[in-house]
XYZ file of C-alpha atoms in Angstrom:
746
model
C 112.713 129.553 100.154
C 113.952 130.190 103.700
C 115.873 128.004 105.450
C 114.062 125.967 107.675
C 114.611 126.513 111.545
C 118.163 124.973 113.735
C 116.700 121.985 115.757
C 117.620 122.366 119.364
C 118.000 118.955 121.276
C 118.414 119.039 124.819
C 118.626 115.616 126.310
C 118.715 114.815 129.871
C 118.484 110.693 130.881
C 119.306 108.125 133.616
C 120.199 105.195 131.636
C 122.089 101.658 131.813
C 123.196 101.204 128.165
C 125.086 101.862 124.989
C 125.902 105.688 123.176
C 127.582 106.524 120.523
C 130.953 107.750 120.414
C 132.187 110.340 117.657
C 133.424 107.044 115.072
C 130.999 106.641 112.405
C 132.294 103.178 111.406
C 134.942 101.845 114.085
C 135.377 101.679 117.545
C 138.130 102.792 120.586
C 139.228 100.968 123.778
C 140.619 103.349 126.464
C 141.375 102.506 130.155
C 143.196 103.125 133.462
C 146.428 101.257 134.495
C 146.730 100.851 138.103
C 148.710 98.279 140.451
C 147.107 96.786 143.223
C 147.341 99.811 145.804
C 145.104 102.416 143.266
C 148.026 103.872 142.054
C 148.291 104.790 138.245
C 151.358 103.183 136.531
C 152.938 105.639 133.299
C 154.897 104.036 130.680
C 153.362 100.397 130.223
C 152.955 98.767 126.811
C 149.042 98.348 126.116
C 148.229 95.669 122.944
C 144.723 95.587 121.550
C 144.937 92.716 118.384
C 141.746 91.823 116.743
C 140.934 87.538 116.871
C 139.761 87.351 114.177
C 142.389 89.352 112.035
C 145.184 88.858 114.006
C 146.171 92.850 113.739
C 147.617 94.296 116.585
C 147.884 97.716 117.893
C 150.091 98.898 121.012
C 149.801 102.538 122.846
C 151.811 103.635 126.514
C 149.993 104.954 129.401
C 150.549 108.615 130.149
C 152.104 109.743 133.098
C 148.099 109.572 134.792
C 148.328 105.810 133.695
C 145.902 106.300 130.674
C 145.736 104.705 127.786
C 143.642 105.468 124.634
C 143.264 103.125 120.925
C 141.287 104.971 118.618
C 140.002 103.900 114.996
C 139.802 100.420 115.594
C 138.168 97.398 113.454
C 134.619 96.353 114.765
C 134.967 92.994 116.024
C 136.318 90.855 119.166
C 139.508 91.738 120.942
C 141.663 90.924 123.441
C 144.378 93.847 125.119
C 147.356 93.659 127.298
C 148.984 95.396 129.732
C 152.618 95.105 130.142
C 155.831 96.512 132.122
C 159.094 95.201 133.741
C 158.326 95.077 137.685
C 154.719 93.367 136.804
C 152.514 90.812 136.050
C 151.314 90.669 131.921
C 147.187 90.656 132.022
C 145.634 89.983 129.325
C 142.005 91.119 128.886
C 139.590 89.392 126.679
C 135.962 88.354 125.479
C 135.979 92.648 124.305
C 133.653 92.955 121.318
C 133.862 96.289 119.611
C 130.686 97.633 118.263
C 130.147 100.869 115.547
C 130.783 103.691 118.146
C 131.659 101.867 120.932
C 134.713 103.532 123.440
C 135.495 100.105 125.245
C 136.629 100.565 128.723
C 139.218 98.547 129.575
C 140.905 99.177 133.222
C 144.263 97.043 134.414
C 144.987 96.648 137.841
C 148.925 95.019 137.845
C 150.138 93.080 139.948
C 153.955 92.752 141.851
C 155.705 89.915 139.292
C 157.801 88.450 136.522
C 156.592 90.321 133.190
C 156.921 86.588 132.209
C 153.534 85.460 134.204
C 150.543 86.471 132.458
C 147.304 86.776 133.924
C 144.378 86.324 131.208
C 140.840 87.495 132.496
C 138.164 86.990 130.197
C 135.316 89.495 131.184
C 133.372 91.684 129.147
C 134.336 95.039 129.516
C 131.195 97.532 130.839
C 128.433 97.814 128.500
C 127.133 101.264 129.589
C 129.150 103.635 127.842
C 130.823 106.622 130.258
C 132.427 109.162 128.153
C 129.695 110.395 125.538
C 126.521 112.292 126.519
C 125.380 111.416 122.863
C 122.479 108.954 122.921
C 121.932 105.925 120.259
C 120.670 102.188 120.038
C 122.799 99.739 118.285
C 121.042 97.282 116.322
C 123.913 94.624 117.072
C 125.446 91.088 114.857
C 123.889 88.951 116.708
C 120.490 90.702 116.415
C 120.561 91.253 112.299
C 121.147 87.507 112.072
C 118.798 86.191 114.883
C 115.553 87.643 114.667
C 113.013 87.267 112.671
C 112.775 89.603 109.688
C 109.929 89.295 107.185
C 111.379 90.628 104.115
C 115.269 90.711 104.792
C 114.928 94.184 104.368
C 117.326 95.387 107.386
C 116.351 98.787 107.662
C 113.175 97.364 109.423
C 115.207 96.822 112.225
C 115.071 100.642 112.862
C 111.714 99.939 114.028
C 112.831 98.040 117.547
C 114.689 100.884 118.884
C 113.313 103.303 121.198
C 112.459 106.950 119.928
C 111.941 105.416 116.297
C 108.145 105.203 115.039
C 107.010 104.019 111.509
C 105.175 107.391 109.691
C 102.995 106.909 106.285
C 104.205 108.790 102.980
C 103.428 112.511 104.754
C 104.115 114.949 101.312
C 102.833 111.346 99.146
C 102.844 107.881 98.019
C 105.374 105.454 98.431
C 106.675 106.144 95.176
C 110.267 107.788 93.848
C 109.333 111.319 94.428
C 109.481 110.884 98.311
C 111.424 107.838 98.713
C 109.999 103.997 98.783
C 112.676 103.220 102.088
C 110.557 102.483 105.285
C 109.799 105.561 106.949
C 110.637 106.568 110.308
C 110.737 109.408 112.556
C 113.330 109.302 115.538
C 112.444 111.663 118.995
C 110.071 113.798 116.235
C 112.333 114.627 113.382
C 110.696 114.317 110.495
C 111.073 111.128 108.059
C 113.342 113.238 105.593
C 115.228 114.423 108.517
C 117.298 111.385 109.123
C 121.044 110.717 107.637
C 121.899 107.402 106.457
C 125.623 106.113 106.220
C 127.571 102.995 104.947
C 130.799 102.687 106.276
C 130.454 106.503 107.288
C 129.908 107.428 103.935
C 126.342 109.634 102.334
C 123.722 107.057 101.013
C 120.236 109.384 101.079
C 118.989 109.278 97.458
C 117.587 112.419 95.386
C 114.007 112.341 97.795
C 116.389 112.659 101.023
C 114.203 109.527 102.436
C 114.824 106.265 103.621
C 116.775 104.597 100.786
C 115.326 101.970 98.604
C 114.713 100.657 95.259
C 111.470 99.773 93.091
C 110.956 97.093 95.069
C 110.948 99.537 98.662
C 113.461 96.990 100.453
C 117.458 96.425 101.466
C 118.394 93.423 100.749
C 122.051 92.030 102.077
C 121.566 91.573 105.654
C 124.003 88.768 105.498
C 126.001 91.945 104.357
C 125.598 93.911 107.503
C 127.577 93.883 110.667
C 125.504 96.021 112.702
C 124.224 99.604 112.659
C 123.574 102.410 114.723
C 121.024 104.640 115.593
C 121.614 108.580 117.409
C 118.800 109.531 118.188
C 120.418 112.882 120.143
C 123.520 114.868 120.721
C 125.488 113.564 118.225
C 128.766 114.786 118.137
C 130.350 117.208 116.199
C 131.217 114.641 113.204
C 128.244 114.313 112.385
C 125.628 116.721 110.726
C 123.957 117.651 107.423
C 120.353 117.150 108.765
C 118.366 117.285 112.353
C 117.096 114.202 112.929
C 118.341 110.737 113.590
C 121.581 109.073 112.262
C 121.730 105.620 110.733
C 125.186 104.341 110.637
C 125.642 100.755 109.163
C 128.758 98.778 108.858
C 129.530 96.002 106.050
C 131.034 92.869 106.931
C 134.739 91.924 106.525
C 136.689 88.862 106.109
C 138.655 87.200 109.092
C 140.888 84.605 108.777
C 139.006 81.955 109.244
C 137.003 81.106 105.892
C 133.362 81.219 106.417
C 129.991 80.703 104.213
C 126.414 80.600 104.066
C 123.611 79.978 101.905
C 119.638 79.805 101.776
C 116.043 80.161 100.649
C 112.756 81.487 101.853
C 109.667 80.071 100.100
C 106.507 81.948 100.804
C 103.310 80.289 98.344
C 99.481 80.803 98.088
C 99.592 76.890 97.407
C 100.936 76.647 100.828
C 98.277 79.348 102.759
C 95.356 78.343 104.146
C 92.383 80.310 102.724
C 91.464 83.527 104.390
C 87.530 84.128 105.456
C 86.576 86.490 102.998
C 88.049 83.564 100.357
C 85.394 81.302 101.612
C 81.817 81.058 99.787
C 79.922 80.936 102.518
C 80.954 84.167 102.911
C 81.143 85.908 100.182
C 84.319 84.789 98.315
C 84.952 82.931 95.122
C 86.626 79.775 96.891
C 90.176 80.531 95.739
C 92.901 82.122 97.211
C 94.618 85.497 96.124
C 98.099 84.369 93.779
C 101.159 84.941 95.861
C 104.903 83.630 95.670
C 107.812 84.697 96.975
C 111.261 83.702 96.682
C 114.703 84.952 98.139
C 117.514 83.125 97.980
C 121.537 83.664 98.030
C 124.449 83.722 99.963
C 127.800 84.713 101.920
C 131.669 83.815 101.603
C 134.367 85.394 103.472
C 138.063 84.771 104.898
C 141.645 85.820 104.126
C 143.800 86.445 100.734
C 146.800 86.341 103.196
C 146.231 85.742 106.826
C 146.446 88.437 109.083
C 147.023 90.624 105.893
C 144.087 91.119 103.707
C 140.695 89.659 103.527
C 137.677 89.540 101.520
C 133.715 89.142 101.717
C 130.923 88.886 99.523
C 127.627 88.207 99.230
C 124.527 88.093 96.830
C 120.691 88.256 97.222
C 118.028 87.837 94.817
C 113.722 88.435 95.342
C 111.603 86.921 93.182
C 107.909 87.875 94.022
C 104.694 87.552 92.050
C 101.688 89.096 94.374
C 97.741 89.273 93.080
C 96.875 92.955 93.523
C 93.195 93.786 92.550
C 91.770 96.978 90.264
C 88.030 97.511 89.730
C 87.773 100.038 87.083
C 84.806 101.749 86.152
C 84.089 101.001 82.576
C 81.295 101.065 79.610
C 79.228 98.607 79.330
C 78.235 97.181 76.201
C 75.199 99.009 75.912
C 76.698 102.395 75.994
C 79.428 101.336 73.400
C 76.538 101.303 71.239
C 75.656 104.420 71.810
C 72.539 103.414 73.936
C 72.362 105.248 77.560
C 70.374 105.968 80.082
C 69.750 109.338 80.828
C 72.278 109.384 84.483
C 75.162 109.436 81.919
C 74.383 113.069 81.132
C 76.407 114.925 83.710
C 76.921 118.290 82.184
C 76.211 117.316 78.386
C 72.723 118.838 77.262
C 70.247 115.616 77.077
C 68.036 117.672 74.570
C 70.238 117.494 72.376
C 69.405 113.668 72.356
C 66.041 113.878 73.387
C 66.875 112.074 76.821
C 64.114 112.994 79.602
C 64.523 111.626 83.280
C 63.848 108.287 83.585
C 65.143 107.290 80.189
C 66.944 104.014 80.243
C 68.231 103.935 76.184
C 68.572 107.497 74.733
C 70.712 107.497 71.585
C 73.904 108.727 71.203
C 75.672 108.919 67.415
C 79.167 107.567 68.367
C 81.662 109.293 66.891
C 83.880 107.184 64.186
C 87.089 108.803 65.477
C 86.524 107.485 68.858
C 85.427 103.843 68.425
C 88.874 102.425 68.359
C 89.476 104.552 71.780
C 86.519 103.463 73.152
C 86.937 99.682 71.922
C 90.238 99.658 74.411
C 88.219 99.640 77.543
C 87.296 96.172 79.353
C 84.353 94.322 79.242
C 82.884 94.743 82.716
C 81.856 91.919 85.203
C 80.113 93.278 87.290
C 75.838 94.537 87.097
C 74.692 97.808 85.391
C 75.254 100.441 87.611
C 72.576 102.280 85.997
C 74.426 105.641 84.201
C 76.353 103.436 81.806
C 79.527 102.372 83.625
C 79.814 99.088 85.581
C 83.394 97.660 87.149
C 86.006 95.616 85.942
C 87.049 93.770 88.603
C 90.182 91.829 88.080
C 93.191 90.363 90.266
C 96.582 91.059 87.984
C 99.813 89.671 88.712
C 102.450 92.442 90.179
C 105.720 91.173 89.718
C 109.061 92.222 91.819
C 112.481 91.139 91.233
C 115.368 92.260 92.635
C 119.404 91.173 93.046
C 121.273 92.702 95.247
C 125.847 91.931 95.543
C 128.205 93.271 97.553
C 132.195 92.552 97.817
C 134.703 94.300 100.524
C 138.365 93.907 100.319
C 140.238 94.651 103.645
C 144.042 94.730 103.676
C 146.883 95.998 106.388
C 149.438 97.271 104.562
C 151.442 97.571 107.293
C 150.638 97.816 110.923
C 150.109 101.359 111.159
C 148.347 101.413 107.612
C 145.418 99.659 106.869
C 143.214 100.118 103.778
C 139.517 98.765 102.875
C 137.012 99.021 99.473
C 133.654 97.901 99.390
C 131.039 98.061 96.608
C 127.767 97.162 96.292
C 125.145 97.048 93.508
C 121.353 96.690 93.876
C 118.990 96.306 90.595
C 115.516 95.778 91.017
C 112.155 96.168 88.574
C 108.360 96.419 90.335
C 105.587 95.773 87.126
C 102.579 97.395 88.315
C 99.795 95.563 86.268
C 97.050 97.774 84.728
C 98.211 100.819 86.539
C 95.375 102.842 89.012
C 93.034 100.235 87.135
C 94.369 101.676 82.764
C 93.009 99.227 80.569
C 96.210 99.498 78.153
C 99.170 100.831 79.818
C 101.338 98.814 83.641
C 103.981 101.166 84.782
C 107.366 100.374 85.374
C 109.312 101.096 88.291
C 113.035 100.619 87.619
C 115.626 101.514 90.248
C 119.708 100.545 90.117
C 121.838 101.613 93.377
C 125.410 101.322 93.483
C 127.332 102.208 96.626
C 131.315 102.379 96.336
C 134.031 103.330 99.096
C 137.635 103.028 100.073
C 138.847 103.827 102.866
C 142.726 104.695 104.465
C 143.826 104.632 108.305
C 147.233 105.612 109.059
C 148.663 105.436 112.640
C 151.314 108.193 112.870
C 152.349 107.118 116.091
C 149.813 105.590 118.986
C 148.560 108.898 119.925
C 147.962 110.286 116.387
C 145.650 108.488 113.894
C 143.716 109.719 110.603
C 141.265 108.162 108.391
C 140.765 109.557 104.588
C 138.026 108.606 103.072
C 136.478 108.549 99.384
C 132.682 107.576 97.989
C 131.039 107.667 94.961
C 127.604 106.532 95.252
C 124.907 106.552 92.552
C 121.259 105.727 92.076
C 119.159 105.599 89.096
C 115.172 105.817 89.424
C 112.906 105.621 86.986
C 108.844 104.905 87.069
C 106.488 105.392 83.265
C 103.851 103.730 81.892
C 104.061 100.788 79.383
C 101.634 100.490 76.550
C 100.920 96.622 76.896
C 97.642 96.299 74.233
C 98.746 96.271 70.913
C 96.058 98.003 69.397
C 97.533 101.730 71.399
C 100.786 101.295 70.066
C 99.626 103.320 66.558
C 97.181 105.777 68.745
C 98.809 108.997 69.714
C 98.054 112.932 70.602
C 101.632 114.414 69.987
C 104.581 113.644 67.513
C 107.009 110.883 68.920
C 104.926 110.238 72.397
C 103.059 107.151 72.516
C 98.907 107.351 73.464
C 98.995 109.609 76.146
C 95.494 109.982 78.708
C 92.232 110.605 78.341
C 90.602 112.290 81.606
C 86.450 112.193 82.334
C 85.043 115.023 84.611
C 88.443 115.997 85.434
C 91.646 116.373 84.400
C 94.059 114.102 85.250
C 93.419 110.362 86.659
C 89.967 109.807 87.199
C 87.674 107.300 88.210
C 84.509 108.842 87.654
C 82.214 108.640 85.891
C 84.569 106.663 83.772
C 87.980 105.566 84.616
C 90.742 107.552 82.560
C 92.221 105.971 79.540
C 95.989 105.166 78.770
C 98.792 106.350 80.586
C 99.749 108.036 84.395
C 99.822 111.863 82.771
C 102.768 112.224 85.822
C 104.699 109.847 83.948
C 107.643 109.533 83.349
C 109.973 110.475 86.331
C 113.924 109.899 86.517
C 116.162 110.826 88.126
C 119.987 109.574 88.176
C 121.173 111.267 91.927
C 124.973 110.952 92.137
C 127.088 112.148 95.074
C 130.642 112.334 95.047
C 132.320 112.521 98.978
C 136.138 112.932 100.301
C 136.100 113.173 104.273
C 139.381 113.177 106.546
C 139.087 112.590 109.788
C 142.053 113.119 112.665
C 142.239 111.687 115.874
C 144.807 112.949 118.203
C 145.457 111.967 122.104
C 147.157 114.236 124.754
C 146.455 113.771 128.536
C 142.819 113.681 129.684
C 141.824 115.287 125.900
C 140.522 113.188 122.772
C 140.508 115.131 120.002
C 138.716 114.758 116.985
C 139.219 117.162 114.087
C 137.784 116.645 110.227
C 136.267 118.358 106.932
C 133.953 116.625 104.658
C 132.936 117.570 101.213
C 129.714 116.187 98.987
C 129.261 117.029 95.129
C 125.583 117.062 94.624
C 124.639 116.036 91.048
C 121.041 115.329 90.240
C 119.575 114.691 86.894
C 116.401 114.619 86.690
C 112.811 114.682 84.847
C 110.006 115.508 86.512
C 107.476 117.030 84.005
C 103.635 116.044 83.479
C 101.372 115.788 80.982
C 104.152 115.284 78.222
C 102.234 113.074 76.355
C 99.309 114.921 75.975
C 95.973 114.887 78.125
C 92.809 114.888 76.731
C 89.520 115.476 79.312
C 85.833 114.893 78.234
C 83.154 116.386 80.637
C 81.090 112.913 80.243
C 80.245 109.558 78.576
C 78.089 111.547 75.809
C 80.672 114.071 75.014
C 83.463 110.976 74.818
C 80.915 109.145 72.831
C 80.149 112.148 70.462
C 84.512 113.598 70.780
C 83.223 116.668 72.256
C 86.476 117.391 74.769
C 86.468 120.215 76.724
C 90.281 120.642 77.115
C 93.396 119.125 76.625
C 96.673 119.581 78.044
C 100.195 119.481 76.036
C 103.877 120.590 76.776
C 104.485 123.888 74.229
C 106.561 122.858 71.434
C 110.939 122.816 72.139
C 109.549 122.272 75.695
C 112.302 120.562 77.520
C 112.182 118.901 81.151
C 115.595 117.372 81.888
C 117.060 119.522 85.016
C 120.794 119.049 85.982
C 120.585 120.308 89.767
C 124.076 121.008 91.299
C 124.836 121.794 94.810
C 127.859 121.210 96.535
C 128.132 121.010 100.552
C 131.165 121.622 102.788
C 131.233 120.644 107.005
C 134.006 120.921 109.043
C 134.657 120.287 112.854
C 136.456 120.582 116.315
C 135.077 117.700 118.488
C 137.388 117.101 122.565
C 136.372 115.093 124.489
C 137.580 115.494 127.928
C 138.291 113.493 130.837
C 138.292 115.704 134.156
C 138.113 112.663 136.255
C 137.569 108.780 136.254
C 134.142 109.077 136.113
C 133.096 112.347 134.169
C 134.116 113.259 130.862
C 132.850 116.617 129.174
C 131.832 116.391 125.188
C 132.945 119.848 123.167
C 132.140 119.897 120.282
C 131.715 122.849 116.733
C 130.838 122.472 113.910
C 130.659 124.649 110.885
C 128.474 123.532 107.365
C 128.024 125.222 104.356
C 126.121 124.563 101.101
C 126.515 125.915 97.857
C 123.669 127.921 96.136
C 121.646 125.224 94.445
C 121.990 126.108 90.377
C 120.961 124.295 87.245
C 123.890 123.374 85.110
C 122.397 124.336 82.086
C 121.545 127.795 83.150
C 117.406 126.802 83.293
C 116.468 128.528 86.373
C 113.045 130.403 87.125
C 111.378 131.375 89.589
C 108.444 133.857 90.338
C 110.042 136.490 92.462
C 106.993 138.268 93.534
C 103.548 137.063 93.577
C 102.967 140.128 91.588
C 104.838 139.485 88.957
C 103.181 138.810 85.485
C 105.787 135.411 85.176
C 108.629 134.262 86.419
C 112.101 136.162 86.265
C 114.770 133.934 84.513
C 117.548 133.081 86.980
C 121.300 133.840 86.326
C 123.896 132.300 88.399
C 121.077 129.973 90.916
C 117.601 129.480 91.710
C 118.604 131.228 95.067
C 120.871 132.543 97.711
C 121.970 130.531 100.384
C 122.404 131.597 104.144
C 126.317 130.187 105.783
C 125.858 130.772 108.870
C 125.312 127.555 110.256
C 127.621 127.173 113.241
C 126.578 123.969 115.348
C 127.897 123.493 118.683
C 127.712 120.176 120.499
C 128.029 120.813 124.466
C 127.266 117.481 126.636
C 128.358 115.496 129.854
C 128.860 111.701 130.875
C 129.123 111.202 134.445
C 129.010 107.940 136.903
C 127.085 108.690 139.672
C 128.867 105.618 141.446
C 132.269 103.954 141.257
C 130.308 100.705 139.600
C 130.126 101.749 136.281
C 126.217 100.834 136.129
C 124.836 104.406 136.713
C 125.006 107.195 133.693
C 123.808 110.668 134.049
C 123.951 112.687 130.423
C 123.179 115.571 129.384
C 123.647 117.474 126.056
C 122.849 120.218 124.092
C 123.280 121.092 120.344
C 121.932 122.885 117.325
C 121.479 120.992 113.986
C 120.616 122.169 110.986
C 118.671 120.575 107.794
C 119.947 122.013 104.598
C 117.860 123.557 101.550
C 119.375 120.149 99.270
C 117.471 118.986 95.582
C 114.555 116.853 97.175
C 113.209 120.207 98.269
C 112.662 122.330 94.955
C 113.394 119.075 92.539
C 109.680 118.183 92.029
C 108.590 121.717 90.279
C 112.458 122.331 88.787
C 111.052 120.517 85.725
C 107.670 122.506 84.767
C 109.378 126.462 85.020
C 108.782 128.560 82.194
C 110.145 129.544 79.797
C 111.870 126.662 79.536
C 108.995 124.264 80.013
C 105.600 125.259 79.757
C 102.209 123.318 79.735
C 99.431 124.482 77.210
C 95.628 124.286 77.662
C 93.079 124.356 74.991
C 89.966 125.224 76.989
C 87.937 126.663 73.419
C 87.973 124.207 70.908
C 89.990 121.411 71.432
C 90.360 118.897 68.786
C 90.488 115.289 69.049
C 92.755 113.076 68.762
C 95.632 116.069 67.207
C 94.327 119.264 68.433
C 95.957 122.290 66.146
C 94.558 124.557 68.126
C 96.583 124.377 71.345
C 97.313 127.791 72.526
C 98.405 129.148 76.257
C 95.465 129.138 77.540
C 94.838 128.823 82.051
C 97.483 126.518 83.469
C 96.694 123.249 84.532
C 95.899 122.398 87.747
C 98.551 123.307 90.370
C 99.671 119.481 91.152
C 101.266 119.722 87.438
C 103.006 122.618 88.057
C 103.783 125.582 86.283
C 103.353 129.333 86.561
C 100.806 131.546 84.438
C 102.364 131.902 81.021
C 103.124 135.558 79.572
C 106.606 137.758 78.824
C 109.831 135.970 80.403
C 112.046 138.986 82.108
C 115.660 138.435 83.327
C 117.203 139.175 86.459
C 119.469 142.142 86.625
């Protein structure tokens, strides 16, 4: 497998809007202090105060009158500048959003320091110090905009350059991610990075996070998020697409809370056009019941020192679905079938001729209990021994989300916060794909935890360390819903498998498959351990940031197929007379569990150089490397050459990954005039997509010799095939290389 090609992003744009700076969860206040004549004033004491928590930070202007206060928590601020011989000036009404670098300049007047001038005015919203492009979804947008389903990631679709896309690789399932998929400026949906409080929350599929319900609840616990669309600073890596950075809410000195419930019910809906009898409907409405409820509470534990915030949200939904499997008629179950039912079996064996509508075929006693498992049709006979069973079973979804966060100001130079979020949800799809005896159960559990410590060593030197443990568990499997099937099985220790018609797999014709999904179960336990450290240093015109990040990836998964056995019958007569044409099942002793392991390392250096009041250069370099992917128990094999007779057992890793991912970032932001309202930006960057488990996990479980699917195409015996041999491999979608002698890599 080769590495994805680097993506080159070059953008030049004239705009009035926000752009992200090099902070993931914090913001910066910077500016210049001058006197009334325009001369810069060094040595001015500049104090920033978060008006909601009372936390303050102080810096002094340098010889050029410049000051910078980095790594500030988000919220509303006031900034005070004072020095003997001049009046004290206070700027209020400054709102810091994620990644913002607010420009707050002062023009001090001669006077007594006790004289105070307060200016209530928002700092200019146009970001004037970065070449990066982004869009902010702020707190007001999150709270006030109507959000159907209350999944905060849907707000990303309102941003420029973000386009919703379809499933692409597959349906919206755990294999490929269940969240809302979108492209950012043309990048692929699985090339995006998702950060929560600065730590990685991408799941094993590398798609938009989402549980079995496909939602990201907890909108009341998200303060805001920003989508970085192009030319990200060197601090950002891992992938070539967009960077979605969300920040959770924290408590303040005021106690605030909220509660809510949203109700939708078909009893409150008007009938649809096709529900009405005169338009072919039944006169009834499809069942739909949805309740979302919860609340949030935040406030002080100790004023100006310790704060808490917590939120809970629950979802309960029942949604009517439609199924229409093709099932045998009552006559077919008795062995009376028309000539059209013969779709491969020789009709002359049963004295059946073209035009005959009631040919007699003996029904095998072995087949009878399986034949009785089909639903009774409720539509007209299709003329081939089948009819449709139309029904609208209720799909039930349940989700519970909770998040708690505590912030503590240890001293005026050190603060710490910890956050834990938990999301547990289930989605029961009744009669999966028309199955008469099984429901699909999708189960997901997501747990995200982060601790971050920020130290202000001195006003110009700030360090931030973070640790995260994020875990996602996703499992879809079919659960038998018909008690009659509980004692019917094809393999020892397994429940009912799959019976296919016409071709192997989830057939729909000549009969709908009987049993369970032959691709189940799919189980993913994805653990991410992340440690990172960022150091910010302010020196004159330079704002330098450097750091390192390590992510340890554990993807424990089962993605086997045919694990419960899959019988295939050519047509209805072949089924009635118990003449299967193939049987697919794992070889005895096959183990589909795989523990995939990788470690990603990244380090960077970024310098934002203030050439003048109107021109800032953004210069950065990032280096990333990822370890060679391996399986923790040594179950690794691959077909190294197409001419090889069998896969090769690998010793150390699945394959080797190059370690040459240097990623320069260069850009500038130039104010075209002194108003600060018109900024010209240009940027260049190299970004890499890495070979993560989602790239190869789908086939890792199916590699011989550790897992082999055998096929009996000569003399399969139903329902217990004692003649199973290593025949030709099953269709490619079920994995597996040709079986044969296995050789070991040298």
